[in-house]
PDB file of C-alpha atoms in Angstrom:
ATOM      1  CA  MET A 268      -0.715  -2.186  16.166  1.00 69.00           C
ATOM      2  CA  LYS A 269       1.641   0.523  14.987  1.00 79.00           C
ATOM      3  CA  ARG A 270       1.165   2.518  11.826  1.00 82.00           C
ATOM      4  CA  THR A 271       3.182   1.624   8.755  1.00 84.00           C
ATOM      5  CA  ARG A 272       6.515   3.403   8.849  1.00 89.00           C
ATOM      6  CA  PRO A 273       7.876   5.275   5.837  1.00 89.00           C
ATOM      7  CA  THR A 274      11.204   3.490   6.249  1.00 92.00           C
ATOM      8  CA  SER A 275       9.469   0.127   5.766  1.00 92.00           C
ATOM      9  CA  LEU A 276       7.820   1.362   2.587  1.00 93.00           C
ATOM     10  CA  ILE A 277      11.048   2.864   1.250  1.00 95.00           C
ATOM     11  CA  GLY A 278      13.017  -0.271   2.111  1.00 95.00           C
ATOM     12  CA  LEU A 279      10.529  -2.528   0.355  1.00 95.00           C
ATOM     13  CA  GLY A 280      10.436  -0.170  -2.611  1.00 95.00           C
ATOM     14  CA  VAL A 281      14.217  -0.282  -2.960  1.00 96.00           C
ATOM     15  CA  LEU A 282      14.206  -4.067  -2.538  1.00 97.00           C
ATOM     16  CA  GLY A 283      11.556  -4.361  -5.260  1.00 96.00           C
ATOM     17  CA  LEU A 284      13.529  -2.058  -7.546  1.00 96.00           C
ATOM     18  CA  VAL A 285      16.692  -4.122  -7.162  1.00 97.00           C
ATOM     19  CA  VAL A 286      14.893  -7.450  -7.600  1.00 96.00           C
ATOM     20  CA  GLY A 287      12.900  -6.174 -10.594  1.00 94.00           C
ATOM     21  CA  PHE A 288      15.949  -4.775 -12.359  1.00 95.00           C
ATOM     22  CA  LEU A 289      18.236  -7.733 -11.607  1.00 95.00           C
ATOM     23  CA  GLY A 290      15.490 -10.206 -12.496  1.00 94.00           C
ATOM     24  CA  GLU A 291      15.083  -8.630 -15.915  1.00 92.00           C
ATOM     25  CA  LEU A 292      18.852  -8.493 -16.358  1.00 92.00           C
ATOM     26  CA  ALA A 293      19.204 -12.175 -15.428  1.00 93.00           C
ATOM     27  CA  ALA A 294      16.363 -13.201 -17.729  1.00 91.00           C
ATOM     28  CA  ALA A 295      17.822 -11.309 -20.673  1.00 88.00           C
ATOM     29  CA  GLY A 296      21.321 -12.589 -19.900  1.00 89.00           C
ATOM     30  CA  THR A 297      20.194 -16.216 -19.999  1.00 91.00           C
ATOM     31  CA  GLY A 298      18.211 -15.727 -23.180  1.00 88.00           C
ATOM     32  CA  LEU A 299      14.770 -15.865 -21.582  1.00 88.00           C
ATOM     33  CA  ALA A 300      12.027 -13.397 -22.369  1.00 84.00           C
ATOM     34  CA  VAL A 301      11.870 -10.379 -20.069  1.00 84.00           C
ATOM     35  CA  PHE A 302       8.803 -10.014 -17.861  1.00 87.00           C
ATOM     36  CA  ILE A 303       6.150  -7.631 -19.114  1.00 88.00           C
ATOM     37  CA  PRO A 304       3.173  -7.306 -16.750  1.00 91.00           C
ATOM     38  CA  PRO A 305      -0.157  -8.336 -18.278  1.00 93.00           C
ATOM     39  CA  LEU A 306      -3.115  -5.951 -18.407  1.00 93.00           C
ATOM     40  CA  THR A 307      -4.835  -7.931 -15.662  1.00 95.00           C
ATOM     41  CA  LEU A 308      -2.188  -6.864 -13.110  1.00 95.00           C
ATOM     42  CA  PRO A 309      -3.138  -3.162 -12.853  1.00 96.00           C
ATOM     43  CA  ILE A 310      -6.829  -4.037 -13.034  1.00 96.00           C
ATOM     44  CA  THR A 311      -6.456  -6.474 -10.122  1.00 97.00           C
ATOM     45  CA  LEU A 312      -4.349  -4.065  -8.056  1.00 97.00           C
ATOM     46  CA  VAL A 313      -6.873  -1.254  -8.489  1.00 97.00           C
ATOM     47  CA  ALA A 314      -9.742  -3.623  -7.626  1.00 97.00           C
ATOM     48  CA  VAL A 315      -7.992  -4.685  -4.409  1.00 97.00           C
ATOM     49  CA  ALA A 316      -7.335  -1.009  -3.598  1.00 97.00           C
ATOM     50  CA  ILE A 317     -11.028  -0.211  -3.976  1.00 97.00           C
ATOM     51  CA  ILE A 318     -11.977  -3.191  -1.810  1.00 96.00           C
ATOM     52  CA  VAL A 319      -9.628  -2.286   1.056  1.00 96.00           C
ATOM     53  CA  VAL A 320     -10.893   1.307   1.171  1.00 95.00           C
ATOM     54  CA  ALA A 321     -14.502   0.115   0.959  1.00 95.00           C
ATOM     55  CA  PHE A 322     -13.902  -2.186   3.939  1.00 93.00           C
ATOM     56  CA  ALA A 323     -12.363   0.659   5.951  1.00 92.00           C
ATOM     57  CA  ILE A 324     -15.119   3.243   5.354  1.00 91.00           C
ATOM     58  CA  PRO A 325     -17.653   1.701   7.809  1.00 89.00           C
ATOM     59  CA  ILE A 326     -14.983   1.641  10.503  1.00 88.00           C
ATOM     60  CA  ARG A 327     -14.172   5.293   9.809  1.00 86.00           C
ATOM     61  CA  ARG A 328     -17.854   6.186  10.157  1.00 85.00           C
ATOM     62  CA  ALA A 329     -18.126   4.293  13.458  1.00 83.00           C
ATOM     63  CA  VAL A 330     -14.948   5.883  14.837  1.00 80.00           C
ATOM     64  CA  ARG A 331     -16.148   9.374  13.930  1.00 78.00           C
ATOM     65  CA  GLY A 332     -19.568   8.751  15.475  1.00 75.00           C
ATOM     66  CA  ARG A 333     -21.482   9.048  12.207  1.00 72.00           C
ATOM     67  CA  SER A 334     -22.783   5.507  12.454  1.00 68.00           C
ATOM     68  CA  SER A 335     -24.622   3.877  15.331  1.00 72.00           C
ATOM     69  CA  ARG A 336     -23.674   0.401  14.137  1.00 75.00           C
ATOM     70  CA  ARG A 337     -21.230  -1.374  16.426  1.00 79.00           C
ATOM     71  CA  ILE A 338     -18.042  -2.590  14.786  1.00 78.00           C
ATOM     72  CA  ASP A 339     -16.598  -5.954  15.728  1.00 81.00           C
ATOM     73  CA  PRO A 340     -13.049  -5.293  16.971  1.00 81.00           C
ATOM     74  CA  PHE A 341     -11.762  -8.495  15.356  1.00 88.00           C
ATOM     75  CA  GLN A 342     -13.190  -7.411  12.017  1.00 87.00           C
ATOM     76  CA  ALA A 343     -11.560  -4.005  12.423  1.00 86.00           C
ATOM     77  CA  MET A 344      -8.233  -5.641  13.229  1.00 90.00           C
ATOM     78  CA  ARG A 345      -8.473  -7.863  10.153  1.00 92.00           C
ATOM     79  CA  ILE A 346      -9.142  -4.826   7.986  1.00 92.00           C
ATOM     80  CA  VAL A 347      -6.173  -2.964   9.476  1.00 92.00           C
ATOM     81  CA  VAL A 348      -3.914  -5.946   8.803  1.00 94.00           C
ATOM     82  CA  PHE A 349      -5.289  -6.164   5.250  1.00 94.00           C
ATOM     83  CA  ALA A 350      -4.625  -2.445   4.759  1.00 94.00           C
ATOM     84  CA  LYS A 351      -1.083  -2.784   6.077  1.00 95.00           C
ATOM     85  CA  ALA A 352      -0.458  -5.751   3.793  1.00 95.00           C
ATOM     86  CA  CYS A 353      -1.747  -3.730   0.847  1.00 96.00           C
ATOM     87  CA  SER A 354       0.550  -0.812   1.592  1.00 95.00           C
ATOM     88  CA  LEU A 355       3.603  -3.042   2.038  1.00 96.00           C
ATOM     89  CA  SER A 356       2.929  -5.145  -1.050  1.00 96.00           C
ATOM     90  CA  GLY A 357       2.119  -1.976  -3.000  1.00 96.00           C
ATOM     91  CA  ALA A 358       5.527  -0.571  -2.058  1.00 96.00           C
ATOM     92  CA  LEU A 359       7.263  -3.794  -3.106  1.00 97.00           C
ATOM     93  CA  LEU A 360       5.396  -3.972  -6.427  1.00 96.00           C
ATOM     94  CA  THR A 361       5.998  -0.282  -7.094  1.00 97.00           C
ATOM     95  CA  GLY A 362       9.717  -0.815  -6.674  1.00 97.00           C
ATOM     96  CA  ALA A 363       9.645  -3.877  -8.911  1.00 96.00           C
ATOM     97  CA  GLY A 364       7.710  -1.969 -11.558  1.00 95.00           C
ATOM     98  CA  VAL A 365      10.184   0.902 -11.456  1.00 96.00           C
ATOM     99  CA  GLY A 366      13.060  -1.575 -11.698  1.00 96.00           C
ATOM    100  CA  ILE A 367      11.511  -3.206 -14.756  1.00 93.00           C
ATOM    101  CA  LEU A 368      10.858   0.222 -16.296  1.00 93.00           C
ATOM    102  CA  VAL A 369      14.450   1.276 -15.676  1.00 93.00           C
ATOM    103  CA  TYR A 370      15.712  -1.907 -17.315  1.00 92.00           C
ATOM    104  CA  VAL A 371      13.420  -1.567 -20.321  1.00 89.00           C
ATOM    105  CA  LEU A 372      14.160   2.124 -20.862  1.00 89.00           C
ATOM    106  CA  THR A 373      17.957   1.780 -20.563  1.00 89.00           C
ATOM    107  CA  ARG A 374      18.309  -0.762 -23.379  1.00 84.00           C
ATOM    108  CA  ASP A 375      19.879   0.300 -26.663  1.00 81.00           C
ATOM    109  CA  VAL A 376      16.851  -0.994 -28.543  1.00 79.00           C
ATOM    110  CA  LEU A 377      13.557  -0.099 -26.896  1.00 75.00           C
ATOM    111  CA  PRO A 378      10.829  -2.730 -26.878  1.00 76.00           C
ATOM    112  CA  SER A 379       7.424  -2.032 -28.317  1.00 75.00           C
ATOM    113  CA  SER A 380       5.472   0.819 -26.793  1.00 75.00           C
ATOM    114  CA  ASN A 381       2.955  -1.772 -25.577  1.00 87.00           C
ATOM    115  CA  ALA A 382       5.594  -3.287 -23.258  1.00 87.00           C
ATOM    116  CA  ILE A 383       6.456   0.125 -21.817  1.00 89.00           C
ATOM    117  CA  LEU A 384       2.757   0.988 -21.414  1.00 91.00           C
ATOM    118  CA  MET A 385       1.944  -2.310 -19.655  1.00 93.00           C
ATOM    119  CA  THR A 386       4.879  -1.880 -17.277  1.00 93.00           C
ATOM    120  CA  ALA A 387       3.874   1.722 -16.535  1.00 94.00           C
ATOM    121  CA  LEU A 388       0.256   0.679 -15.921  1.00 95.00           C
ATOM    122  CA  GLY A 389       1.369  -2.107 -13.582  1.00 95.00           C
ATOM    123  CA  THR A 390       3.533   0.355 -11.658  1.00 96.00           C
ATOM    124  CA  ALA A 391       0.658   2.858 -11.462  1.00 97.00           C
ATOM    125  CA  GLY A 392      -1.643   0.108 -10.145  1.00 97.00           C
ATOM    126  CA  ALA A 393       0.928  -0.709  -7.458  1.00 97.00           C
ATOM    127  CA  VAL A 394       1.137   2.959  -6.446  1.00 97.00           C
ATOM    128  CA  ILE A 395      -2.666   3.090  -6.195  1.00 97.00           C
ATOM    129  CA  LEU A 396      -2.618  -0.034  -3.989  1.00 97.00           C
ATOM    130  CA  LEU A 397       0.064   1.518  -1.775  1.00 96.00           C
ATOM    131  CA  ILE A 398      -1.917   4.737  -1.317  1.00 96.00           C
ATOM    132  CA  ALA A 399      -5.202   2.889  -0.749  1.00 96.00           C
ATOM    133  CA  GLY A 400      -3.575   0.725   1.920  1.00 95.00           C
ATOM    134  CA  LEU A 401      -2.278   3.791   3.749  1.00 94.00           C
ATOM    135  CA  VAL A 402      -5.651   5.548   3.499  1.00 94.00           C
ATOM    136  CA  ALA A 403      -7.506   2.480   4.776  1.00 93.00           C
ATOM    137  CA  GLU A 404      -5.049   2.156   7.651  1.00 92.00           C
ATOM    138  CA  PHE A 405      -5.646   5.821   8.508  1.00 91.00           C
ATOM    139  CA  PHE A 406      -9.408   5.244   8.393  1.00 88.00           C
ATOM    140  CA  CYS A 407      -9.084   2.520  11.028  1.00 84.00           C
ATOM    141  CA  THR A 408      -7.136   4.558  13.589  1.00 81.00           C
ATOM    142  CA  LEU A 409      -8.856   5.667  16.757  1.00 74.00           C
ATOM    143  CA  PRO A 410      -8.671   9.318  17.741  1.00 69.00           C
ATOM    144  CA  PRO A 411      -6.934   9.959  21.070  1.00 69.00           C
ATOM    145  CA  ASP A 412      -9.225  10.298  24.062  1.00 65.00           C
ATOM    146  CA  ASP A 413      -9.478  13.706  25.720  1.00 56.00           C
ATOM    147  CA  ASP A 414      -8.619  12.125  29.085  1.00 55.00           C
ATOM    148  CA  ASP A 415      -5.458  10.627  27.602  1.00 52.00           C
ATOM    149  CA  ASP A 416      -4.348  14.041  26.297  1.00 52.00           C
ATOM    150  CA  VAL A 417      -4.800  15.687  29.696  1.00 51.00           C
ATOM    151  CA  GLU A 418      -2.933  12.890  31.495  1.00 55.00           C
ATOM    152  CA  THR A 419      -0.118  12.995  28.959  1.00 55.00           C
ATOM    153  CA  ALA A 420       0.216  16.762  29.304  1.00 52.00           C
ATOM    154  CA  ARG A 421       0.304  16.471  33.112  1.00 53.00           C
ATOM    155  CA  ALA A 422       2.932  13.734  32.984  1.00 53.00           C
ATOM    156  CA  ARG A 423       5.139  15.853  30.714  1.00 55.00           C
ATOM    157  CA  SER A 424       4.883  18.946  32.898  1.00 54.00           C
ATOM    158  CA  HIS A 425       6.041  17.112  36.050  1.00 53.00           C
TER     159      HIS A 425
END
């Protein structure tokens, strides 16, 4: 499995920004209430971020040789996929949060400070999820073998 690319994260962030901003604009244009994230959103995002890093720590210890416990490769793969999903969804939610913040802050009449605070907290929770997903994915990577480095260097020199 390949590492998460920055272009994927940036693309999802931009997509989230556009969807968040246009969604708020459409809701306000049709007379519906704009979306303000509830307090449970950042709490849930931070909890998931803690869980994904906690799942990746035993794999990191086994990869570094600090643990004698054998890691099931299928479990490790599931954790890597979970970490990748967290980073991608964190990027999408970060973009959506920024889009909502941009919409709310560009209005002539600002909403209550509670709405701005809840949106900022939701965006911060998404950023934490994004970072935790990337860290957990890094924790699950195997270091290159010494034999592989020598063979690669020989192949490049010929």
